[in-house]
mmCIF file of C-alpha atoms in Angstrom:
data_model
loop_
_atom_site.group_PDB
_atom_site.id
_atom_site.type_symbol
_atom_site.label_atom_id
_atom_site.label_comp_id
_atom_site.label_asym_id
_atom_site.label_seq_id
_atom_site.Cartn_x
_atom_site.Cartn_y
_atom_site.Cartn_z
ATOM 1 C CA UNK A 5 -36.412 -25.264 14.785
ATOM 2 C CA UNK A 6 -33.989 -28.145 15.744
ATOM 3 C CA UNK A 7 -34.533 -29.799 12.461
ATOM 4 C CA UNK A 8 -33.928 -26.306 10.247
ATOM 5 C CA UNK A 9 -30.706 -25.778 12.824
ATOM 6 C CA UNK A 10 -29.490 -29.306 11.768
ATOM 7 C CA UNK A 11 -29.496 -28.644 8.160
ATOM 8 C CA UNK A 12 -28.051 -25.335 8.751
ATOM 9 C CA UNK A 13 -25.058 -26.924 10.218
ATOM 10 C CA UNK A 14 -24.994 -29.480 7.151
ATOM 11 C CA UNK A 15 -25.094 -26.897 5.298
ATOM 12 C CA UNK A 16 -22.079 -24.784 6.485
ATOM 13 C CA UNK A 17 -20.248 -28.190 6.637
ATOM 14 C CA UNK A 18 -20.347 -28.352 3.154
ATOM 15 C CA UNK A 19 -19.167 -24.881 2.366
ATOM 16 C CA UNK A 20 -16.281 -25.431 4.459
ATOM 17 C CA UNK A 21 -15.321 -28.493 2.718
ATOM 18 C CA UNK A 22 -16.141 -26.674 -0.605
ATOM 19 C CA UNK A 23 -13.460 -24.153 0.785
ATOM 20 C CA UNK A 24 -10.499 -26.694 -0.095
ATOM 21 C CA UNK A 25 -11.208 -26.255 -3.750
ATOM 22 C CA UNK A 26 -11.188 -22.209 -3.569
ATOM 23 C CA UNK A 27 -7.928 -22.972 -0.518
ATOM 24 C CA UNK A 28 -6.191 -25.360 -3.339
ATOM 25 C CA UNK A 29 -6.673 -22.283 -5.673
ATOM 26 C CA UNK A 30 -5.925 -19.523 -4.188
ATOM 27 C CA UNK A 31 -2.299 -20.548 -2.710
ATOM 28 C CA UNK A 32 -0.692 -19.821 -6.097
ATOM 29 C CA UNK A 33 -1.950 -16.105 -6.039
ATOM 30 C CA UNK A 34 -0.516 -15.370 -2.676
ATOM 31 C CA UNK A 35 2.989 -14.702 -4.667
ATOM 32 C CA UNK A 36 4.024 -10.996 -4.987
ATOM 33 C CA UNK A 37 2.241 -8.246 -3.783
ATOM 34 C CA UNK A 38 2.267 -5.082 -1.362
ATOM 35 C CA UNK A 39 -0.076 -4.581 1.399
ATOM 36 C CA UNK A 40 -3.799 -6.261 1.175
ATOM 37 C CA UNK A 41 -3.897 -6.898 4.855
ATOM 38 C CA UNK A 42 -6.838 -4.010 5.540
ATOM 39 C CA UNK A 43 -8.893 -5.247 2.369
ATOM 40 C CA UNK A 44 -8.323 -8.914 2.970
ATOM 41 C CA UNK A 45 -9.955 -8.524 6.668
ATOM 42 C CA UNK A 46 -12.863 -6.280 5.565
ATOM 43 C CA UNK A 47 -13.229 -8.634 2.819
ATOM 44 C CA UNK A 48 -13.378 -11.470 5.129
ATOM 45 C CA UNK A 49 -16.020 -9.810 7.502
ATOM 46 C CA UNK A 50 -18.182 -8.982 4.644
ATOM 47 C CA UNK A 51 -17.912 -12.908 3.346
ATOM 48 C CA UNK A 52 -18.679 -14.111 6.695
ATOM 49 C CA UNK A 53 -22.204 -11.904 6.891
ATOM 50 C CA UNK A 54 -23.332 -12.982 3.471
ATOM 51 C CA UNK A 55 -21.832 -16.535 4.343
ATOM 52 C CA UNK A 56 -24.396 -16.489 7.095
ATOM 53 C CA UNK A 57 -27.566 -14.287 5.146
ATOM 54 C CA UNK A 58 -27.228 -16.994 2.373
ATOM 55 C CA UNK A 59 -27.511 -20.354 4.249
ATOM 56 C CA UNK A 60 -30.064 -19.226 6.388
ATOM 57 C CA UNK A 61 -31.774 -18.452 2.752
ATOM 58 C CA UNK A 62 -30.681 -22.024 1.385
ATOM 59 C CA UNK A 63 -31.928 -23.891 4.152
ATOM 60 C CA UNK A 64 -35.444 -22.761 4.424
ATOM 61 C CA UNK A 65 -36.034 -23.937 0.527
ATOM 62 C CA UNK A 66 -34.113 -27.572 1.224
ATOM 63 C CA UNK A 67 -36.839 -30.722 1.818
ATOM 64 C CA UNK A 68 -35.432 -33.920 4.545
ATOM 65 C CA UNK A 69 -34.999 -36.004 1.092
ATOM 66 C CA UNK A 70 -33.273 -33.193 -0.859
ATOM 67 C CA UNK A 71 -30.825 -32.112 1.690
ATOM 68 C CA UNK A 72 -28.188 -34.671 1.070
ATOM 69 C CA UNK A 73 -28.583 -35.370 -1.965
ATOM 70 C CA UNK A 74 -28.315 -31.677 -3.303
ATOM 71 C CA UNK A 75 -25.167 -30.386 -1.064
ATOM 72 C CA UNK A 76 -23.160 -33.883 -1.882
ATOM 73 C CA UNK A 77 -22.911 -33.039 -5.522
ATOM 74 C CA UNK A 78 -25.868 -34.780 -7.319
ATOM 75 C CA UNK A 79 -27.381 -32.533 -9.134
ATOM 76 C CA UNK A 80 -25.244 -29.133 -8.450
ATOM 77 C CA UNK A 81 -22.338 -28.550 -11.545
ATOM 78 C CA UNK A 82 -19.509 -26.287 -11.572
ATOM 79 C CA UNK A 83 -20.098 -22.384 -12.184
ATOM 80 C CA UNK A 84 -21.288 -22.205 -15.887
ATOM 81 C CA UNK A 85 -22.629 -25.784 -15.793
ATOM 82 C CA UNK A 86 -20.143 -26.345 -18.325
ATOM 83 C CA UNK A 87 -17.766 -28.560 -16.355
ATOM 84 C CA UNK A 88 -14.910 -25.828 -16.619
ATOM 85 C CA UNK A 89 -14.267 -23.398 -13.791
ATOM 86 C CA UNK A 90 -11.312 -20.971 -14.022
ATOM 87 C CA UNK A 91 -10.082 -18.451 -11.208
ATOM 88 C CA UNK A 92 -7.226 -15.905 -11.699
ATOM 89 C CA UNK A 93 -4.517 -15.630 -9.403
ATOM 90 C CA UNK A 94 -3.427 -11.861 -9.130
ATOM 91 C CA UNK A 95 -0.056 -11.031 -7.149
ATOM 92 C CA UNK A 96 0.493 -7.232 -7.458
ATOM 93 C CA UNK A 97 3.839 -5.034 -6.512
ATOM 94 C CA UNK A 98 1.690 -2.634 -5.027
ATOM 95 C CA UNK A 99 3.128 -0.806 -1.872
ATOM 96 C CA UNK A 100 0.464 1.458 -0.518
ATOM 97 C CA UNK A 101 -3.225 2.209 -0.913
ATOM 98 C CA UNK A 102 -2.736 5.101 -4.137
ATOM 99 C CA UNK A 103 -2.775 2.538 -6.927
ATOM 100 C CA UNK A 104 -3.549 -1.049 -7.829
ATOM 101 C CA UNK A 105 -0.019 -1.889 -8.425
ATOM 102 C CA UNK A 106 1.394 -4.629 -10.883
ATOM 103 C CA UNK A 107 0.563 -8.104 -11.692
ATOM 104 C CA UNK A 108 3.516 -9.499 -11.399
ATOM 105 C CA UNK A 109 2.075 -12.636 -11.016
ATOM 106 C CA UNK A 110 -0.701 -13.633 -13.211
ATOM 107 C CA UNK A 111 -1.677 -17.296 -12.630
ATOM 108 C CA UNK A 112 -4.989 -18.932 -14.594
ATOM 109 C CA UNK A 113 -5.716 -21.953 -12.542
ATOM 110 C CA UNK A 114 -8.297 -24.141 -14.464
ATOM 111 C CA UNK A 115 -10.767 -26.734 -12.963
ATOM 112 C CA UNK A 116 -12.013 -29.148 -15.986
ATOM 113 C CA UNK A 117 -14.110 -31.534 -14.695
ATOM 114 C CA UNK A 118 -14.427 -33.025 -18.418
ATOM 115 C CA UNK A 119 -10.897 -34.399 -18.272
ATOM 116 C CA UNK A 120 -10.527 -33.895 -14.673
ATOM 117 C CA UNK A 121 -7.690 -32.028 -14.752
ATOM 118 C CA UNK A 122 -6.177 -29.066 -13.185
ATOM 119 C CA UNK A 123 -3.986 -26.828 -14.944
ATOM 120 C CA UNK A 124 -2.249 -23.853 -14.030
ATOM 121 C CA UNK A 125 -1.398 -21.577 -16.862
ATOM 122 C CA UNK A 126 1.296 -18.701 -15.703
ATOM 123 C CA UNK A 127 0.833 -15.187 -17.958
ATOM 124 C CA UNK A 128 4.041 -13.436 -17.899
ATOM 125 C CA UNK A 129 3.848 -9.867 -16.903
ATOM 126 C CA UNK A 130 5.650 -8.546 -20.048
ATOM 127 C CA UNK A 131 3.568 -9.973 -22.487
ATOM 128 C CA UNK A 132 1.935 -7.839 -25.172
ATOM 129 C CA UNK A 133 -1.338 -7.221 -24.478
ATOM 130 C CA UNK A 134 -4.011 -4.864 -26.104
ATOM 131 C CA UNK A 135 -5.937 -3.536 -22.788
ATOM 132 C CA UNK A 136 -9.447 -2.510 -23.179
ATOM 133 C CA UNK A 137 -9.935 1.164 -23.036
ATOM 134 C CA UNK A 138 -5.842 1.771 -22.924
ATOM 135 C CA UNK A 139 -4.617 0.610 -25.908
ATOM 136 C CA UNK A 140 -0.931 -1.637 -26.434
ATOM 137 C CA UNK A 141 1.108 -2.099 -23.117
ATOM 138 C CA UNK A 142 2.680 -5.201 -21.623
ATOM 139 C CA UNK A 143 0.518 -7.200 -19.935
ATOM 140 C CA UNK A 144 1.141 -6.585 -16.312
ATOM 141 C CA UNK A 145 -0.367 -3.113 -17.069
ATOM 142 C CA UNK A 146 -4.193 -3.665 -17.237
ATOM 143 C CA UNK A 147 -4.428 -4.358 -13.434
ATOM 144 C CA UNK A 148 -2.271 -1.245 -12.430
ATOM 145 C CA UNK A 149 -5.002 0.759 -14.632
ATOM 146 C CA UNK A 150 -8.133 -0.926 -14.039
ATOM 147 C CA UNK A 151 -7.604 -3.581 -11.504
ATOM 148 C CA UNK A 152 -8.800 -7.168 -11.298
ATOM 149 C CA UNK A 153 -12.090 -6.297 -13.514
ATOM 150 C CA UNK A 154 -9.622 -5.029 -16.535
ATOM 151 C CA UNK A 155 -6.997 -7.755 -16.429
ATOM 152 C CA UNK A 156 -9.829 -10.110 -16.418
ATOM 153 C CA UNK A 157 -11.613 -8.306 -19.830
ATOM 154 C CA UNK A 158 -7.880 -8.245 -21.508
ATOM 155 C CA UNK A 159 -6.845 -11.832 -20.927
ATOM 156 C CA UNK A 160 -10.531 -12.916 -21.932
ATOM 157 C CA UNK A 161 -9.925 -10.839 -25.175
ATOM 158 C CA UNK A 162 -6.631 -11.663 -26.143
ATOM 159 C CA UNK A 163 -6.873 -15.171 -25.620
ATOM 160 C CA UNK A 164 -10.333 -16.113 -26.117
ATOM 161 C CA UNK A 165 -10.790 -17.682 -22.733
ATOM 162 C CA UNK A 166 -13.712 -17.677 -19.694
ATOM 163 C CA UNK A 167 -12.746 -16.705 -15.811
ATOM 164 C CA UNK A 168 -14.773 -16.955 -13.167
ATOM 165 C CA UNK A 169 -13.326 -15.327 -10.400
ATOM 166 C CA UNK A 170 -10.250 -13.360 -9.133
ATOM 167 C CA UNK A 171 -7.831 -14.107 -5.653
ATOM 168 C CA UNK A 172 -5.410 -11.748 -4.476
ATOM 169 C CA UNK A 173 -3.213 -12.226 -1.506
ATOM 170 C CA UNK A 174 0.488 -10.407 -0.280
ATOM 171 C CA UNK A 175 3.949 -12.267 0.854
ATOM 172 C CA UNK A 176 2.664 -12.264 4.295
ATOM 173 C CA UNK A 177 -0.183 -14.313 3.558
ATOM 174 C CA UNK A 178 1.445 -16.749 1.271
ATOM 175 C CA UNK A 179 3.859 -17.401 3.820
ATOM 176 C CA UNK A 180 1.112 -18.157 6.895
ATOM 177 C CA UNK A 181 -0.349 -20.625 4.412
ATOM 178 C CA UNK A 182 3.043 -22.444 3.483
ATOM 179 C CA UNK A 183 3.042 -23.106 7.017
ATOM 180 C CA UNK A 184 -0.191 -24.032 7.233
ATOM 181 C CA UNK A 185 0.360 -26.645 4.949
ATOM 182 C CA UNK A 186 3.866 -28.160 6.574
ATOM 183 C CA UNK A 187 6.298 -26.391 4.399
ATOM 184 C CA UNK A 188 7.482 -27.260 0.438
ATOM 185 C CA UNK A 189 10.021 -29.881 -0.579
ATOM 186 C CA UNK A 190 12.557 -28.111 -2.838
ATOM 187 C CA UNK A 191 16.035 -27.943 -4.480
ATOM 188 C CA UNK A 192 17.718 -25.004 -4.261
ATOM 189 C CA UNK A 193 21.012 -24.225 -6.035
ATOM 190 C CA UNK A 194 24.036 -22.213 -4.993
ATOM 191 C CA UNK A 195 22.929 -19.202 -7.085
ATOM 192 C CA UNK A 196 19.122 -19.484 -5.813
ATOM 193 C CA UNK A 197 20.646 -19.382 -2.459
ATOM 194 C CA UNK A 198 22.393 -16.077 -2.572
ATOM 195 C CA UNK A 199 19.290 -14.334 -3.866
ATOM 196 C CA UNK A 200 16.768 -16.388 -1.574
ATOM 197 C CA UNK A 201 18.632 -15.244 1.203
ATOM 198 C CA UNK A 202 19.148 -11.130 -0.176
ATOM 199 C CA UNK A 203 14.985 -11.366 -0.067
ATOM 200 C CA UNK A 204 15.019 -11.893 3.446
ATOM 201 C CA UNK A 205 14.126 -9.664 6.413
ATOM 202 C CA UNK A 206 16.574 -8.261 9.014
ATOM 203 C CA UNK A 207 13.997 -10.398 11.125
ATOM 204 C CA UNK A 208 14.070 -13.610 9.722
ATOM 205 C CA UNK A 209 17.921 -13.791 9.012
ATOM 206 C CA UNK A 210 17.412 -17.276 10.962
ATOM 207 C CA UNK A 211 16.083 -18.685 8.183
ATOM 208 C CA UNK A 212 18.888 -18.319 5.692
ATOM 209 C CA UNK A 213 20.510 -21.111 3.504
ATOM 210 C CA UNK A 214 24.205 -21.704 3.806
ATOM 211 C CA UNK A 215 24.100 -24.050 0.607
ATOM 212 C CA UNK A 216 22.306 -25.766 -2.361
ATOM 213 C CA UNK A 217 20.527 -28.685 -1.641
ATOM 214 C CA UNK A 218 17.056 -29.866 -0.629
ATOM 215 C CA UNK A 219 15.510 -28.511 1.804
ATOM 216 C CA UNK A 220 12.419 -28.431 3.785
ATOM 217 C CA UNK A 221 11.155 -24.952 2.834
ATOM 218 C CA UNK A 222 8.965 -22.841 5.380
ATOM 219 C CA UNK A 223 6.537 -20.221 4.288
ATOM 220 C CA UNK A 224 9.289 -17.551 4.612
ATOM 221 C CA UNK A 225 11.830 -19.226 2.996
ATOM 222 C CA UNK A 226 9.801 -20.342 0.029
ATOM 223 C CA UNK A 227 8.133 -16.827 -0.758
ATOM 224 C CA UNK A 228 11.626 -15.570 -1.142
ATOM 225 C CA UNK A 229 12.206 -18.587 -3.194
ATOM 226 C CA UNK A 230 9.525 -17.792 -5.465
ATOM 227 C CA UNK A 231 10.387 -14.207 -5.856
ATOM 228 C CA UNK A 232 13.840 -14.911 -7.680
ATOM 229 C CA UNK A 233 13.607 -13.587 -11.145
ATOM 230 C CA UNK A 234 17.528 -13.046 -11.604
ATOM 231 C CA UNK A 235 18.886 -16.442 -11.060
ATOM 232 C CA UNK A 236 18.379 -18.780 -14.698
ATOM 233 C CA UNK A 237 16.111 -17.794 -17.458
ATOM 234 C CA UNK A 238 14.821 -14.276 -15.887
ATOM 235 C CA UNK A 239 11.031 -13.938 -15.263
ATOM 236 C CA UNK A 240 10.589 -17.766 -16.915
ATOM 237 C CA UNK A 241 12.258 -19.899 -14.185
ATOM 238 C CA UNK A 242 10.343 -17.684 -11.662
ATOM 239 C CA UNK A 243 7.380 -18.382 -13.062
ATOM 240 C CA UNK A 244 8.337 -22.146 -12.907
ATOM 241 C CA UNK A 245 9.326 -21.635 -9.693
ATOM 242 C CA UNK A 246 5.848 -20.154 -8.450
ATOM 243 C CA UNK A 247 4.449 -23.333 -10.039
ATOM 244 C CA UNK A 248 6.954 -26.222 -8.229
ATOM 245 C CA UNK A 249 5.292 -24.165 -4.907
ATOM 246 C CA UNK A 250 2.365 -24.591 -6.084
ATOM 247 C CA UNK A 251 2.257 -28.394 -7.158
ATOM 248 C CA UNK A 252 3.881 -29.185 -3.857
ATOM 249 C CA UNK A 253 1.053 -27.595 -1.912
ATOM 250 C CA UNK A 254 -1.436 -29.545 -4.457
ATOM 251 C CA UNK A 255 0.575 -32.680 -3.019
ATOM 252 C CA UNK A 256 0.465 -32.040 0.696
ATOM 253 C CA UNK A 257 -3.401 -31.523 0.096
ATOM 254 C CA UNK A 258 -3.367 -34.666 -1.129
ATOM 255 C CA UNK A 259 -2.295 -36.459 1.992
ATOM 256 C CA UNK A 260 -4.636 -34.536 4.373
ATOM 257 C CA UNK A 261 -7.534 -35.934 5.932
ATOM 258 C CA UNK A 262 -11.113 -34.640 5.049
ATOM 259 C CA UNK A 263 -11.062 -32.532 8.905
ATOM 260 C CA UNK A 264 -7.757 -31.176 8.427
ATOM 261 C CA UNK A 265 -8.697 -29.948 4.921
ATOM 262 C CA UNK A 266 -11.838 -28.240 6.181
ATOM 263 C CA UNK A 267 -9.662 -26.742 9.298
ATOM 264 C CA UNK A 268 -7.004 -25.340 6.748
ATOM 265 C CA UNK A 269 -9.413 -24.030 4.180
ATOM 266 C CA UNK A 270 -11.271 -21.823 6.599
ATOM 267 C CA UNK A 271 -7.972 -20.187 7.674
ATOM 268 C CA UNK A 272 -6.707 -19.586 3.635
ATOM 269 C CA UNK A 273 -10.211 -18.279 2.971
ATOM 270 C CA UNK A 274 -9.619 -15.778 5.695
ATOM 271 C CA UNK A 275 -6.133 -14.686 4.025
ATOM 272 C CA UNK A 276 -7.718 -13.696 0.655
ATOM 273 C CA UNK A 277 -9.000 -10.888 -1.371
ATOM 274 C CA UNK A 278 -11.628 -12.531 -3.878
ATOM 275 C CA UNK A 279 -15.156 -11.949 -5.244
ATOM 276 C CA UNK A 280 -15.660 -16.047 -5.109
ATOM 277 C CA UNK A 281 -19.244 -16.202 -3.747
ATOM 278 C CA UNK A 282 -20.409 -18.813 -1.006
ATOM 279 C CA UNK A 283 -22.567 -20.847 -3.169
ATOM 280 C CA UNK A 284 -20.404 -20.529 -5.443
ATOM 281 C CA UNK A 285 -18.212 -22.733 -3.216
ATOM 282 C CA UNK A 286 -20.705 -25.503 -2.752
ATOM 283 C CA UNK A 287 -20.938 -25.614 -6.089
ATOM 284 C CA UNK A 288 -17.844 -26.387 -6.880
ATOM 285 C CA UNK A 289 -17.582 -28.743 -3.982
ATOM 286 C CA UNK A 290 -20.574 -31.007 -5.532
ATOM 287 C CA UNK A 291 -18.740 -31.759 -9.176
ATOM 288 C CA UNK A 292 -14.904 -31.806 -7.596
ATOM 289 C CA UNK A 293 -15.702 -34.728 -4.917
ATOM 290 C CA UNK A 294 -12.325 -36.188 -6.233
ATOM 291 C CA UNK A 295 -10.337 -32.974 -6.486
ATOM 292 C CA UNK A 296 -7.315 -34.714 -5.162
ATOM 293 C CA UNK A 297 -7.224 -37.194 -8.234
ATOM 294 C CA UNK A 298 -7.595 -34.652 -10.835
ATOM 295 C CA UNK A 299 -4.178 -34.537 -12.593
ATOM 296 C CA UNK A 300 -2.373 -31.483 -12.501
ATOM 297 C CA UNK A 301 -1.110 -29.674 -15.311
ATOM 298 C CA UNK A 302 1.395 -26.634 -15.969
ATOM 299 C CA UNK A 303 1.136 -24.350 -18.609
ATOM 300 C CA UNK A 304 3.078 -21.179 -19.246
ATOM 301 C CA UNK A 305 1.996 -18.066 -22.322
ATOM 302 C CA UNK A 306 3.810 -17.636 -24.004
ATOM 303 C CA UNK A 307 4.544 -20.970 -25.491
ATOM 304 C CA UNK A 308 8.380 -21.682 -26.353
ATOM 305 C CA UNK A 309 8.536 -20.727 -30.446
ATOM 306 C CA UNK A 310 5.274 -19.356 -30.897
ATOM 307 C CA UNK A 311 6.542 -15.524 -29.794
ATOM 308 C CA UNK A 312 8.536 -13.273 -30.432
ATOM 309 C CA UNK A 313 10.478 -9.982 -28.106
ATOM 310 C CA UNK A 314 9.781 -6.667 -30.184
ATOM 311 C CA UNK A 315 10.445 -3.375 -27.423
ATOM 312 C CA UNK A 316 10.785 -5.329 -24.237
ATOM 313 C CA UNK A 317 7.868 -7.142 -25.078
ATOM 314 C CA UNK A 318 6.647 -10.923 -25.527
ATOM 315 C CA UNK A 319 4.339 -10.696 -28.398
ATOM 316 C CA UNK A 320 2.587 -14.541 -28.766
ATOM 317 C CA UNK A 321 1.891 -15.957 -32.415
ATOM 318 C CA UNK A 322 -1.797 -15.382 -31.195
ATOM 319 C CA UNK A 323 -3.883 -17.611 -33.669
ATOM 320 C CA UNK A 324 -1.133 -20.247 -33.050
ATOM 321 C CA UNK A 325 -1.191 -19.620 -29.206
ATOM 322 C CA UNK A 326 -5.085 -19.708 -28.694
ATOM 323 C CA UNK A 327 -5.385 -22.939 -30.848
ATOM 324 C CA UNK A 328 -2.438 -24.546 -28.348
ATOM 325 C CA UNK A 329 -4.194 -22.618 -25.266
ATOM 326 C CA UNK A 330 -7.813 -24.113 -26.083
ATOM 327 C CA UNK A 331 -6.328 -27.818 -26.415
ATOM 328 C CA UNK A 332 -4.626 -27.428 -22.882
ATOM 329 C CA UNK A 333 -7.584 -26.278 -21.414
ATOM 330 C CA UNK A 334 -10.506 -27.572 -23.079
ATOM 331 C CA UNK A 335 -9.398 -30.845 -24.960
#
């Protein structure tokens, strides 16, 4: 009993260090979105029971001379045990508990343990985009119809790619994990400024800029950062702007210990709505040892000349775009 209690707690250690990986993705979902705090705590309680139902499971088929050789990353592979793991980040303008809401923010974030890089490929919500089962509508669409299942099926489809997994968080929980990471470096201009500050509650006032400048961004502060869409090139800049957030989180990863990573990914694990699967997890944690060397990479569909706007619509050069896509990710 001691021994199969000490490789339980191995075991668990593991997960929670695999954790960082899904942590690391999941920030850059956490960036528009209505209400998901009821579905993100049921969905935590229900991750937690089958957390617990699986190691026990695990454990009992682990020999003394497999144990830690097996959960360090030996012989397990990423999801697909083709080297490439993908996980879409879903932010969704959805107010109440009648609809899915828009995905307003559509982020692909890529693992490729081939060319061990990370890339995080932005889909902007007014692309064209033929949804299965609904026909032509831009892009944003397919998860206000059919949720995370039917975005998933019409960005597979269009652009002729694999994804693993889904994360959905709300502004709340983007913020708590800002701050759970220390904050974003960023420069902010006049004109970001104004808005920034209009996006602000009557409560948190406090935080408004006077200025442009760099600043030390807290969660609060850099949600309603990312959330500018009328300040520069429209919904473009914003999605560049979701994807400086993102990189500098990537960075401040980079600089935490091993504890303080597995501290911090058990609190953003808590924060999400996902169908990511514990074992998953460990996977992932056994082929991405060295996540924090991986280069990262930003990507953005559509690709500047290879669209064009026809009804208030993006419409990508999709041969063209595919052939680009595939290179970014898979090359």
């Amino acid at each position: 009993m001691k021994h199969t209690k000490g490789m339980l707690n191995i075991f668990m250690a593991k997960i929670r260090m695999g954790v960082l990986v899904f942590c690391l993705m999941v920030c850059g979902g956490m960036l528009w979105g209505g209400s998901f705090a009821q579905a993100a705590e049921d969905a935590a309680a229900e991750s937690e029971e089958i957390k617990e139902e699986e190691a026990a499971e695990t454990v009992t088929e682990v020999t003394d001379a497999e144990t830690e050789s097996e959960i360090s990353g030996s012989i397990v592979s990423l999801p697909g045990d083709d080297g490439i793991y993908s996980i879409l980040l879903i932010g969704s303008d959805r107010r109440d508990d009648t609809w899915n809401g828009n995905s307003d923010v559509m982020i692909v974030l890529t693992v490729n343990s081939n060319t061990k890089k990370i890339i995080m490929t932005s889909y902007m919500r007014d692309l064209y985009a033929d949804i299965p089962g609904y026909g032509v509508h831009k892009l944003n669409y397919a998860y206000a119809a059919g949720g995370a299942d039917t975005l998933i099926e019409t960005l597979e489809d269009n652009y002729e790619i694999e994804i693993d997994n889904y994360a959905a968080v709300d502004f709340d929980s983007m913020a708590e994990v800002i701050d759970l990471f220390g904050g974003v470096d960023i420069e902010v201009t006049d004109d970001e400024v104004s808005v920034l500050n209009d996006y602000l509650s009557e409560e948190d006032k406090e935080y408004a800029l006077e200025n442009g400048g760099v600043y030390h961004l807290n969660g609060v502060q850099a949600v309603a950062y990312m959330r500018i869409r009328y300040v520069g090139n429209a919904d473009y800049q914003r999605t560049q702007r979701q994807r400086d957030v993102l990189s500098e989180i990537f960075a401040q990863a980079q600089e935490m210990s091993a504890a303080e990573l597995t501290e911090l990914a058990q609190e953003v694990l808590e924060l999400a709505d996902h169908d990511i699967s514990v074992l998953d997890m460990v996977s992932l944690l056994g082929s991405l040892s060295g996540l924090t060397e991986y280069e990262l990479v930003e990507n953005r569909i559509p690709y500047d000349g290879l669209y064009t706007s026809q009804d208030e619509m993006l419409v990508p050069d999709f041969a063209a775009t595919i052939e680009k896509l595939h290179e970014v990710l898979y090359e």
